[in-house]
Amino acid sequence: MKRPFLGVVVFTLAVILALVGIAELVTRVSGEGGPRPAAALTSADITPEAGEAIFWGKGKCSTCHAVGSRGASIRGPNQGDSGPLGLPIGARAVERAKERSRATGRPYTVTDYLVESVTEPGAYVVEGFKNEMPDPTRPPISLKPEELRAVILYLQTLGGEPDPAAVRLPERLLAAAKGAPATQEWRPYLPGDQAKGEKLFFDADSNAACGKCHAVKDRGGKVGPELTQVAGTRDPKFIIESILDPSKDISSGYEPVLIVTKDNRYITGIVKKEDATHVEVMDNQAEIQKIAKAEIQQRAPQKTSLMPGNFKEILTVEEFHHLLAFVLTLR
Amino acid sequence: MSGTQLRGRGLPRGRAWAVLCALTLLLLAPAVMAATSSGATPAGEAGGAEYRSAFGASSRVVVWVVAELHLMFGAFVLGVPIFASIVEVVGWRTGERRYDDLAHEFTKLLSAAFSTTAAFGGLLVFALFGLYPRFMAVLTGIFHETFYIYALLFFAEGFTLYLYYYGWERMQERWKGLHVVLGILLNIWGTLLMLLANSWASYMMSPTGIDKETLRFVGTTWQAVANPLWIPLGIHRILGNIAFGGFIVGAYAAVKFLGARSDEDRAHYDWMGYVGNFVGLSALIPLPFAGYYLGREVYSTSAVMGNNMMGGAFSWTFIIQAVLIGILFIGGNYYLWAGMGRIDGAERYQPYIKYINLVLLLSFAVWLTPRNIPLSGEEQMALGGQFHPLLKYLGLMSAKNAAVNFIILSTFFSFLLYRRGNKGEPRPFATHGRGGLVALGAAAAVSVGLLLWYGSSLLALDPRSLDLTAAQAVYFRPPALLLFGQAAMVLLTGWLTLRNRGKLAQALFFASTAAASVFFLGVYGFVIMEKANPFLRNVAVAQWLMVMVCLLWNTAIDVLLFRGADTVGAIRWGTMPARSQFALVLLCVTIVMLMGLMGFIRSGLREDWHIYGVLQDTSPWAWTPTNAYMMRVVGSIVVVFLGLISFIFWLAGLGERKREQGRPA
């Protein structure tokens, strides 16, 4: 054979290129990749849709559970029609709640059963399956309380109706999320005026002017988390803390980041969208900047929220309680 | 041997310097690590920069490329000594000098490969400390004591290699046993080195000694080393390295064969390619089982990681892996079949090959079938749902277990046909005397013992240990009874062998193994998935055990059957067609790609965690790349690796060429 080594080199490169081509094909067929989900859930948009996104994404529930004919996992019970008892999880939870009541002697609502299933997976294991579901509140999944609520809302919709008010997470989880022990029922020092609070919230010239950054329904800005249902998902203590010390617990998806570009531009904001090549950052004026990753020299997460941390100084005690009274109506 | 000859066969001075420099680099590494060590650093605390970029490049790609090249060279310098030792022992015991020469020829490559491995290791350490300082501070805080042991082992391996290589000619004849021991020692040091480095990588996947509340490391160094994935990963890598070494030898032989100018050279390199392929395939056969064990332990360590592997982001990567393994098995079988063309008498077995081919292709079709593909609404309507009514079953684990067992049985069958290609009728068993009886009895005892042991352990299995009810224990019986049945088949076929019906015995045992392991348990697995899902892993072990016993028992019968048998033709070494040599090159490229892909899976399973569940990766590169991106990176790494290996082969050949030119006419 003439020039055998050259023939082998050409053959080798052809094999490698063919295998790379197969991977390209697999990527197209599987539909994998693409940009990552823009952001994790915020306290204000706890909806079944958000829960569904977590179920099939960050929560990794779908790697064990299918829902009817969607998904292929069999390690855990199917949560759709083809699941145990021939019922979807939202419907079969009625039977399960009765079972749990009998077994523990405590009253269980349908949602109590769902909450227990998600937050204490080992408490009740469906026959034929192993007690191996990880605690989704612990690493590596690390779902936050609002994310757990959203998942439970989604499970409720599988054969039932969503009922946010019925979702009561264990105190230990809420306490752990806040890094503080569980508290007694909270009461404000002063009764606030909701109407005055609403004015303070939306008036751009007021001392608070929260609406510049936060939306309630379709009114307000988009820089910070939407607060339409914040009081339904967060307790008052957390809300007070979030107003007075916004950097203590920054909502998931709103963690600020400092990006230094190679041409020495400093950009601070919240990552709204990211893919393999670009990152989109929203600054505190709601301006979106798209930065090529190749241009990034340094990227550092910031511990200080974009929300001003001086409300304890610029709001009077009365103003603060008016504002709080309004926010606590947002359910 | 004269001193001149010794120098001619030894290390060139330049290369020895390169080795010394590499050793120095490696010694520096622990010092750098120790200097940056901060004791038991809490995972959450950051000090200084968390991440840096090298010349504006993606830090992840830099570490990925350097680490993979280091691993590939590491696999080469671990796989080749294993290959050389095996071949040397064969040469020593059979008295065939060509085996000894082959082992020596490949040991010659090790010195340059050794220094390249060390240089990439040093570069990797610098890259990691430079680009991922916080992560490396944490890892150093846990593992710094092992770094010194690593350096000492490296010294031990280096010096043993020199003794092994330089002492080759001096330790012929009387001292050959000692030389073989040196080869084994070289492999022991190498394996210990690999295991130590594995402990760092496996710890990142399955950390131990961690306080769950504070995420601080509170354990001992040994606890960290002996993490749950340490041994499974070690077994997988050892087998992978042997297959890797074998197939690289095969490709080297193929290139030399294609360029050979004399019949003598062609015969030599043809034989070398055969040996390389044989060693590669032998290690490849148990590799899927080692992979299954590793995967199972990944599941046990973290169900989240395990599910991500087989049912999540990496499930499609395993489809590509199946393509690569398919190429390896079909390519290896093709080479064997092509090899039968150079054996007079092998034409008797040619008609079987099309059936083996069919089995292989069908089995791979099953292995490649994904359970779930994203479908549009229209496509779902056309299909009548998310899944194809029949193909959906082929995407499940039970079908894939059956397929892989069938592939292995078929490949083994191919090898037996090749082996008996030029053999005539076997001699009566009685001519083997007491030795034959003892050998057959020992193989039977091991086979029956293994089958009875696992069968009885299934019957004694407590269903509660699998979270199953007592009523579900009824599903444990069929696989246990099949194992007992196979034990009875060992005795029956042993008796037939003694009655000079060995060929019938082999056919019967093949048939019963395929029926039990592939067909019955393959289908039964679906029942288990429906009725007692946690028991499926025990079913998989039963299938694997039956196939392994089939390999052991049928090999024992075959060796005795054809020992001293008449030959009906000769093996015409050097008459292989050129396309068969390209099959060897294909095997080599494929296994190197496979190694790159498996490295990606192992590392990628951690997703955005440096240390899984303990230390999060918050760098801009903490996203899982697509398979297309991954294969582009891996493909580039493979091109660089094969280029460097070719350069090393060329370097090693320089001395030979000079000697040939200086040879008197």
Coordinates of C-alpha atoms in Angstrom, one line a residue, chain A residues 109 111-112 115 149 164-170:
Chain A
T109 CA -56.1 16.8 54.0
T111 CA -52.8 18.8 50.3
D112 CA -51.3 17.6 53.6
V115 CA -46.9 18.3 51.2
R149 CA -45.2 25.3 47.1
P164 CA -52.5 27.8 47.4
A165 CA -54.0 28.5 50.8
A166 CA -54.1 24.9 51.7
V167 CA -50.3 24.5 51.2
R168 CA -48.8 24.6 54.7
L169 CA -45.1 23.7 54.7
P170 CA -43.5 22.3 57.8

